[in-house]
Amino acid sequence: MKVDYRAELVITLWLIFPAYVANALPVIFGGGKPLDFNRKFLDGKPLLGKGKTIRGAIAGILGGWITAFVQNRVSLQLGLEFYSTTEGMILTCLAIVGDLIGSFIKRRLNLRQGAPFPILDQLDFIIPFILVGEYLGFISLTRALIALLLTPPIHLFMNIIAYLLKLKSNPW
Ligand code: CTP
Ligand code: MG
């Protein structure tokens, strides 16, 4: 079977877009009380660190939900492939949870908040999204590879812009 890679690339970006929104909004709207309430883990290090805030998580989840909802409606109109609004809500939460798992791992490895961890920083939010997308049937192996290859450069590019706009204190 011949795969139209260009079409797969476009539809993959369309399908994972709510995760990008969920990952980007905390940078703009985050701040305030940390999600871990400054608690330490068993190793005496911060559970998640001050970079993961309640406001950021809520902004990411709500923004992701709205994005998935709008894309769901547009897809219905245009006859494009997309998941249900409920699935979109779950997937958006997974993007946020993936980012939290990334920070949890970084703290266990003794990396302070904001320290770079190449590849993990760029992919943590998308990995659970891809895995559940595969389970739900809309992410094939080709699409998973496209998402894993394209996300790091897109993520880095967006973060450099956020850094230049002084929304972030580092460009990764
Ligand atoms: N942010 C937030 N709440 C979240 C996620 C992110 O408020 N749930 C905000 C924080 O201001 C954070 C910024 O977005 O500093 C960038 O997020 P990210 O790069 O994921 O966090 P880091 O600060 O780099 O922390 P970590 O080392 O844990 O990745
Ligand atoms: Mg970071």
PDB file of C-alpha atoms and ligand atoms in Angstrom:
ATOM      1  CA  MET A   1       0.000   0.000   0.000  1.00  0.00           C
ATOM      2  CA  LYS A   2       1.365   3.391  -0.990  1.00  0.00           C
ATOM      3  CA  VAL A   3       1.424   6.038   1.746  1.00  0.00           C
ATOM      4  CA  ASP A   4       0.881   9.688   0.824  1.00  0.00           C
ATOM      5  CA  TYR A   5       3.453  11.128   3.210  1.00  0.00           C
ATOM      6  CA  ARG A   6       2.559  14.731   2.544  1.00  0.00           C
ATOM      7  CA  ALA A   7      -1.089  14.100   3.446  1.00  0.00           C
ATOM      8  CA  GLU A   8      -0.002  12.096   6.504  1.00  0.00           C
ATOM      9  CA  LEU A   9       2.207  14.980   7.619  1.00  0.00           C
ATOM     10  CA  VAL A  10      -0.628  17.515   7.389  1.00  0.00           C
ATOM     11  CA  ILE A  11      -3.197  15.294   9.113  1.00  0.00           C
ATOM     12  CA  THR A  12      -0.697  14.386  11.863  1.00  0.00           C
ATOM     13  CA  LEU A  13      -0.082  18.071  12.647  1.00  0.00           C
ATOM     14  CA  TRP A  14      -3.850  18.652  12.612  1.00  0.00           C
ATOM     15  CA  LEU A  15      -4.418  15.769  15.047  1.00  0.00           C
ATOM     16  CA  ILE A  16      -1.703  16.742  17.538  1.00  0.00           C
ATOM     17  CA  PHE A  17      -2.352  20.499  17.431  1.00  0.00           C
ATOM     18  CA  PRO A  18      -4.456  20.575  20.672  1.00  0.00           C
ATOM     19  CA  ALA A  19      -1.424  19.151  22.518  1.00  0.00           C
ATOM     20  CA  TYR A  20       0.735  22.007  21.206  1.00  0.00           C
ATOM     21  CA  VAL A  21      -1.827  24.542  22.439  1.00  0.00           C
ATOM     22  CA  ALA A  22      -2.017  22.801  25.837  1.00  0.00           C
ATOM     23  CA  ASN A  23       1.763  22.940  26.054  1.00  0.00           C
ATOM     24  CA  ALA A  24       2.128  26.571  24.959  1.00  0.00           C
ATOM     25  CA  LEU A  25      -0.585  28.321  27.007  1.00  0.00           C
ATOM     26  CA  PRO A  26       0.987  27.669  30.437  1.00  0.00           C
ATOM     27  CA  VAL A  27       4.018  29.673  29.299  1.00  0.00           C
ATOM     28  CA  ILE A  28       1.731  32.693  28.715  1.00  0.00           C
ATOM     29  CA  PHE A  29      -0.776  32.247  31.555  1.00  0.00           C
ATOM     30  CA  GLY A  30       1.237  30.262  34.100  1.00  0.00           C
ATOM     31  CA  GLY A  31       2.601  31.474  37.404  1.00  0.00           C
ATOM     32  CA  GLY A  32       1.438  31.571  40.992  1.00  0.00           C
ATOM     33  CA  LYS A  33       0.935  28.518  43.179  1.00  0.00           C
ATOM     34  CA  PRO A  34       2.981  25.501  42.116  1.00  0.00           C
ATOM     35  CA  LEU A  35       1.039  22.279  41.466  1.00  0.00           C
ATOM     36  CA  ASP A  36       3.203  20.416  43.989  1.00  0.00           C
ATOM     37  CA  PHE A  37       2.587  23.106  46.662  1.00  0.00           C
ATOM     38  CA  ASN A  38       6.397  23.196  47.079  1.00  0.00           C
ATOM     39  CA  ARG A  39       6.336  19.659  48.432  1.00  0.00           C
ATOM     40  CA  LYS A  40       9.425  17.472  48.273  1.00  0.00           C
ATOM     41  CA  PHE A  41       9.573  13.864  47.094  1.00  0.00           C
ATOM     42  CA  LEU A  42      11.112  10.985  49.099  1.00  0.00           C
ATOM     43  CA  ASP A  43      14.564  11.990  47.823  1.00  0.00           C
ATOM     44  CA  GLY A  44      14.211  15.419  49.433  1.00  0.00           C
ATOM     45  CA  LYS A  45      14.077  17.156  46.038  1.00  0.00           C
ATOM     46  CA  PRO A  46      11.057  19.102  44.727  1.00  0.00           C
ATOM     47  CA  LEU A  47       8.248  16.847  43.524  1.00  0.00           C
ATOM     48  CA  LEU A  48       7.751  18.844  40.278  1.00  0.00           C
ATOM     49  CA  GLY A  49       9.348  22.235  40.876  1.00  0.00           C
ATOM     50  CA  LYS A  50       8.134  25.803  40.668  1.00  0.00           C
ATOM     51  CA  GLY A  51       7.800  25.720  36.857  1.00  0.00           C
ATOM     52  CA  LYS A  52       4.583  23.656  37.030  1.00  0.00           C
ATOM     53  CA  THR A  53       1.788  25.849  38.324  1.00  0.00           C
ATOM     54  CA  ILE A  54      -1.933  25.391  38.913  1.00  0.00           C
ATOM     55  CA  ARG A  55      -2.804  28.378  36.728  1.00  0.00           C
ATOM     56  CA  GLY A  56      -0.593  27.075  33.923  1.00  0.00           C
ATOM     57  CA  ALA A  57      -2.147  23.612  34.016  1.00  0.00           C
ATOM     58  CA  ILE A  58      -5.699  25.006  34.015  1.00  0.00           C
ATOM     59  CA  ALA A  59      -4.904  27.383  31.121  1.00  0.00           C
ATOM     60  CA  GLY A  60      -3.361  24.526  29.120  1.00  0.00           C
ATOM     61  CA  ILE A  61      -6.255  22.147  29.731  1.00  0.00           C
ATOM     62  CA  LEU A  62      -8.987  24.699  28.978  1.00  0.00           C
ATOM     63  CA  GLY A  63      -7.170  25.980  25.889  1.00  0.00           C
ATOM     64  CA  GLY A  64      -6.594  22.442  24.640  1.00  0.00           C
ATOM     65  CA  TRP A  65     -10.248  21.560  25.198  1.00  0.00           C
ATOM     66  CA  ILE A  66     -11.477  24.591  23.263  1.00  0.00           C
ATOM     67  CA  THR A  67      -9.003  23.883  20.452  1.00  0.00           C
ATOM     68  CA  ALA A  68     -10.038  20.216  20.202  1.00  0.00           C
ATOM     69  CA  PHE A  69     -13.710  21.194  20.267  1.00  0.00           C
ATOM     70  CA  VAL A  70     -13.293  23.749  17.448  1.00  0.00           C
ATOM     71  CA  GLN A  71     -11.150  21.356  15.379  1.00  0.00           C
ATOM     72  CA  ASN A  72     -13.748  18.621  15.892  1.00  0.00           C
ATOM     73  CA  ARG A  73     -16.487  20.887  14.477  1.00  0.00           C
ATOM     74  CA  VAL A  74     -14.326  22.099  11.584  1.00  0.00           C
ATOM     75  CA  SER A  75     -13.354  18.516  10.760  1.00  0.00           C
ATOM     76  CA  LEU A  76     -17.004  17.464  10.675  1.00  0.00           C
ATOM     77  CA  GLN A  77     -17.747  20.306   8.249  1.00  0.00           C
ATOM     78  CA  LEU A  78     -14.765  19.611   6.011  1.00  0.00           C
ATOM     79  CA  GLY A  79     -14.880  15.830   6.221  1.00  0.00           C
ATOM     80  CA  LEU A  80     -11.446  15.610   7.861  1.00  0.00           C
ATOM     81  CA  GLU A  81     -10.336  12.895  10.226  1.00  0.00           C
ATOM     82  CA  PHE A  82     -10.552  13.853  13.911  1.00  0.00           C
ATOM     83  CA  TYR A  83     -11.381  12.394  17.310  1.00  0.00           C
ATOM     84  CA  SER A  84     -14.464  13.057  19.442  1.00  0.00           C
ATOM     85  CA  THR A  85     -14.627  16.028  21.790  1.00  0.00           C
ATOM     86  CA  THR A  86     -14.463  13.678  24.792  1.00  0.00           C
ATOM     87  CA  GLU A  87     -11.357  11.991  23.407  1.00  0.00           C
ATOM     88  CA  GLY A  88      -9.924  15.454  22.778  1.00  0.00           C
ATOM     89  CA  MET A  89     -10.511  16.373  26.419  1.00  0.00           C
ATOM     90  CA  ILE A  90      -8.697  13.242  27.613  1.00  0.00           C
ATOM     91  CA  LEU A  91      -5.828  13.724  25.160  1.00  0.00           C
ATOM     92  CA  THR A  92      -5.375  17.358  26.220  1.00  0.00           C
ATOM     93  CA  CYS A  93      -5.098  16.315  29.865  1.00  0.00           C
ATOM     94  CA  LEU A  94      -2.524  13.722  28.823  1.00  0.00           C
ATOM     95  CA  ALA A  95      -0.393  16.415  27.204  1.00  0.00           C
ATOM     96  CA  ILE A  96      -0.344  18.303  30.516  1.00  0.00           C
ATOM     97  CA  VAL A  97       0.331  15.114  32.496  1.00  0.00           C
ATOM     98  CA  GLY A  98       3.174  14.192  30.120  1.00  0.00           C
ATOM     99  CA  ASP A  99       4.820  17.550  30.791  1.00  0.00           C
ATOM    100  CA  LEU A 100       4.457  16.960  34.553  1.00  0.00           C
ATOM    101  CA  ILE A 101       6.022  13.490  34.226  1.00  0.00           C
ATOM    102  CA  GLY A 102       8.921  15.120  32.363  1.00  0.00           C
ATOM    103  CA  SER A 103       9.494  17.548  35.251  1.00  0.00           C
ATOM    104  CA  PHE A 104       9.122  14.728  37.798  1.00  0.00           C
ATOM    105  CA  ILE A 105      11.868  12.793  35.975  1.00  0.00           C
ATOM    106  CA  LYS A 106      14.106  15.877  35.764  1.00  0.00           C
ATOM    107  CA  ARG A 107      13.794  16.530  39.511  1.00  0.00           C
ATOM    108  CA  ARG A 108      14.664  12.893  40.269  1.00  0.00           C
ATOM    109  CA  LEU A 109      17.794  13.327  38.143  1.00  0.00           C
ATOM    110  CA  ASN A 110      18.712  16.347  40.247  1.00  0.00           C
ATOM    111  CA  LEU A 111      18.111  18.854  37.414  1.00  0.00           C
ATOM    112  CA  ARG A 112      16.931  22.174  38.772  1.00  0.00           C
ATOM    113  CA  GLN A 113      13.779  23.800  37.396  1.00  0.00           C
ATOM    114  CA  GLY A 114      14.422  25.230  33.952  1.00  0.00           C
ATOM    115  CA  ALA A 115      17.588  23.199  33.331  1.00  0.00           C
ATOM    116  CA  PRO A 116      17.624  21.745  29.831  1.00  0.00           C
ATOM    117  CA  PHE A 117      17.050  18.044  29.206  1.00  0.00           C
ATOM    118  CA  PRO A 118      17.187  17.750  25.403  1.00  0.00           C
ATOM    119  CA  ILE A 119      14.562  15.520  23.789  1.00  0.00           C
ATOM    120  CA  LEU A 120      12.690  14.955  27.080  1.00  0.00           C
ATOM    121  CA  ASP A 121      11.869  18.704  27.242  1.00  0.00           C
ATOM    122  CA  GLN A 122      10.593  18.587  23.655  1.00  0.00           C
ATOM    123  CA  LEU A 123       8.741  15.273  23.706  1.00  0.00           C
ATOM    124  CA  ASP A 124       7.378  14.739  27.240  1.00  0.00           C
ATOM    125  CA  PHE A 125       4.009  16.345  26.455  1.00  0.00           C
ATOM    126  CA  ILE A 126       3.463  14.477  23.204  1.00  0.00           C
ATOM    127  CA  ILE A 127       4.465  10.902  24.140  1.00  0.00           C
ATOM    128  CA  PRO A 128       1.382   9.950  26.229  1.00  0.00           C
ATOM    129  CA  PHE A 129      -0.756  11.722  23.597  1.00  0.00           C
ATOM    130  CA  ILE A 130       0.775   9.559  20.837  1.00  0.00           C
ATOM    131  CA  LEU A 131       0.479   6.330  22.826  1.00  0.00           C
ATOM    132  CA  VAL A 132      -3.203   6.871  23.607  1.00  0.00           C
ATOM    133  CA  GLY A 133      -3.740   8.095  20.027  1.00  0.00           C
ATOM    134  CA  GLU A 134      -2.384   4.755  18.824  1.00  0.00           C
ATOM    135  CA  TYR A 135      -4.694   2.964  21.256  1.00  0.00           C
ATOM    136  CA  LEU A 136      -7.672   4.988  19.997  1.00  0.00           C
ATOM    137  CA  GLY A 137      -6.672   4.160  16.425  1.00  0.00           C
ATOM    138  CA  PHE A 138      -5.930   7.546  14.867  1.00  0.00           C
ATOM    139  CA  ILE A 139      -2.141   7.453  15.240  1.00  0.00           C
ATOM    140  CA  SER A 140      -0.402   4.909  13.004  1.00  0.00           C
ATOM    141  CA  LEU A 141       3.292   4.074  13.188  1.00  0.00           C
ATOM    142  CA  THR A 142       3.955   6.529  10.322  1.00  0.00           C
ATOM    143  CA  ARG A 143       2.072   9.297  12.128  1.00  0.00           C
ATOM    144  CA  ALA A 144       3.829   8.544  15.425  1.00  0.00           C
ATOM    145  CA  LEU A 145       7.203   8.864  13.687  1.00  0.00           C
ATOM    146  CA  ILE A 146       6.151  12.109  11.970  1.00  0.00           C
ATOM    147  CA  ALA A 147       5.026  13.537  15.336  1.00  0.00           C
ATOM    148  CA  LEU A 148       8.213  12.439  17.112  1.00  0.00           C
ATOM    149  CA  LEU A 149      10.442  13.879  14.385  1.00  0.00           C
ATOM    150  CA  LEU A 150       8.616  17.181  13.866  1.00  0.00           C
ATOM    151  CA  THR A 151       7.802  18.060  17.467  1.00  0.00           C
ATOM    152  CA  PRO A 152      11.360  18.807  18.712  1.00  0.00           C
ATOM    153  CA  PRO A 153      12.140  21.446  16.039  1.00  0.00           C
ATOM    154  CA  ILE A 154       8.635  23.004  16.305  1.00  0.00           C
ATOM    155  CA  HIS A 155       8.862  23.025  20.101  1.00  0.00           C
ATOM    156  CA  LEU A 156      12.319  24.592  20.038  1.00  0.00           C
ATOM    157  CA  PHE A 157      11.216  27.218  17.515  1.00  0.00           C
ATOM    158  CA  MET A 158       8.155  28.164  19.625  1.00  0.00           C
ATOM    159  CA  ASN A 159      10.273  28.367  22.764  1.00  0.00           C
ATOM    160  CA  ILE A 160      12.828  30.618  21.095  1.00  0.00           C
ATOM    161  CA  ILE A 161       9.957  32.942  20.119  1.00  0.00           C
ATOM    162  CA  ALA A 162       8.589  32.833  23.694  1.00  0.00           C
ATOM    163  CA  TYR A 163      12.088  33.634  24.954  1.00  0.00           C
ATOM    164  CA  LEU A 164      12.469  36.571  22.572  1.00  0.00           C
ATOM    165  CA  LEU A 165       9.038  37.843  23.696  1.00  0.00           C
ATOM    166  CA  LYS A 166      10.343  37.574  27.282  1.00  0.00           C
ATOM    167  CA  LEU A 167       7.618  35.047  28.164  1.00  0.00           C
ATOM    168  CA  LYS A 168      10.254  32.460  29.102  1.00  0.00           C
ATOM    169  CA  SER A 169      13.564  32.797  30.896  1.00  0.00           C
ATOM    170  CA  ASN A 170      15.331  30.256  28.657  1.00  0.00           C
ATOM    171  CA  PRO A 171      14.936  29.292  24.988  1.00  0.00           C
ATOM    172  CA  TRP A 172      14.312  25.506  25.565  1.00  0.00           C
TER     173      TRP A 172
HETATM  174  N1  CTP B   1       4.280  26.657  33.222  1.00  0.00           N
HETATM  175  C1  CTP B   1       3.328  26.752  34.219  1.00  0.00           C
HETATM  176  N2  CTP B   1       2.547  25.668  34.534  1.00  0.00           N
HETATM  177  C2  CTP B   1       2.715  24.484  33.893  1.00  0.00           C
HETATM  178  C3  CTP B   1       3.681  24.373  32.878  1.00  0.00           C
HETATM  179  C4  CTP B   1       4.458  25.490  32.560  1.00  0.00           C
HETATM  180  O1  CTP B   1       3.160  27.820  34.817  1.00  0.00           O
HETATM  181  N3  CTP B   1       1.923  23.435  34.228  1.00  0.00           N
HETATM  182  C5  CTP B   1       5.072  27.870  32.888  1.00  0.00           C
HETATM  183  C6  CTP B   1       6.160  28.151  33.911  1.00  0.00           C
HETATM  184  O2  CTP B   1       6.291  29.553  34.007  1.00  0.00           O
HETATM  185  C7  CTP B   1       7.389  27.531  33.271  1.00  0.00           C
HETATM  186  C8  CTP B   1       7.143  27.821  31.795  1.00  0.00           C
HETATM  187  O3  CTP B   1       5.739  27.710  31.631  1.00  0.00           O
HETATM  188  O4  CTP B   1       8.575  28.086  33.748  1.00  0.00           O
HETATM  189  C9  CTP B   1       7.885  26.904  30.857  1.00  0.00           C
HETATM  190  O5  CTP B   1       7.491  25.567  31.032  1.00  0.00           O
HETATM  191  P1  CTP B   1       8.528  24.377  30.981  1.00  0.00           P
HETATM  192  O6  CTP B   1       9.651  24.658  30.049  1.00  0.00           O
HETATM  193  O7  CTP B   1       7.747  23.143  30.781  1.00  0.00           O
HETATM  194  O8  CTP B   1       9.075  24.355  32.496  1.00  0.00           O
HETATM  195  P2  CTP B   1      10.484  24.726  33.129  1.00  0.00           P
HETATM  196  O9  CTP B   1      10.361  26.023  33.847  1.00  0.00           O
HETATM  197  O10 CTP B   1      11.561  24.571  32.126  1.00  0.00           O
HETATM  198  O11 CTP B   1      10.639  23.615  34.259  1.00  0.00           O
HETATM  199  P3  CTP B   1      11.145  22.088  34.142  1.00  0.00           P
HETATM  200  O12 CTP B   1      12.616  22.105  34.448  1.00  0.00           O
HETATM  201  O13 CTP B   1      10.351  21.394  35.189  1.00  0.00           O
HETATM  202  O14 CTP B   1      10.848  21.598  32.754  1.00  0.00           O
HETATM  203 MG    MG B   2      11.583  23.561  30.331  1.00  0.00          MG
END
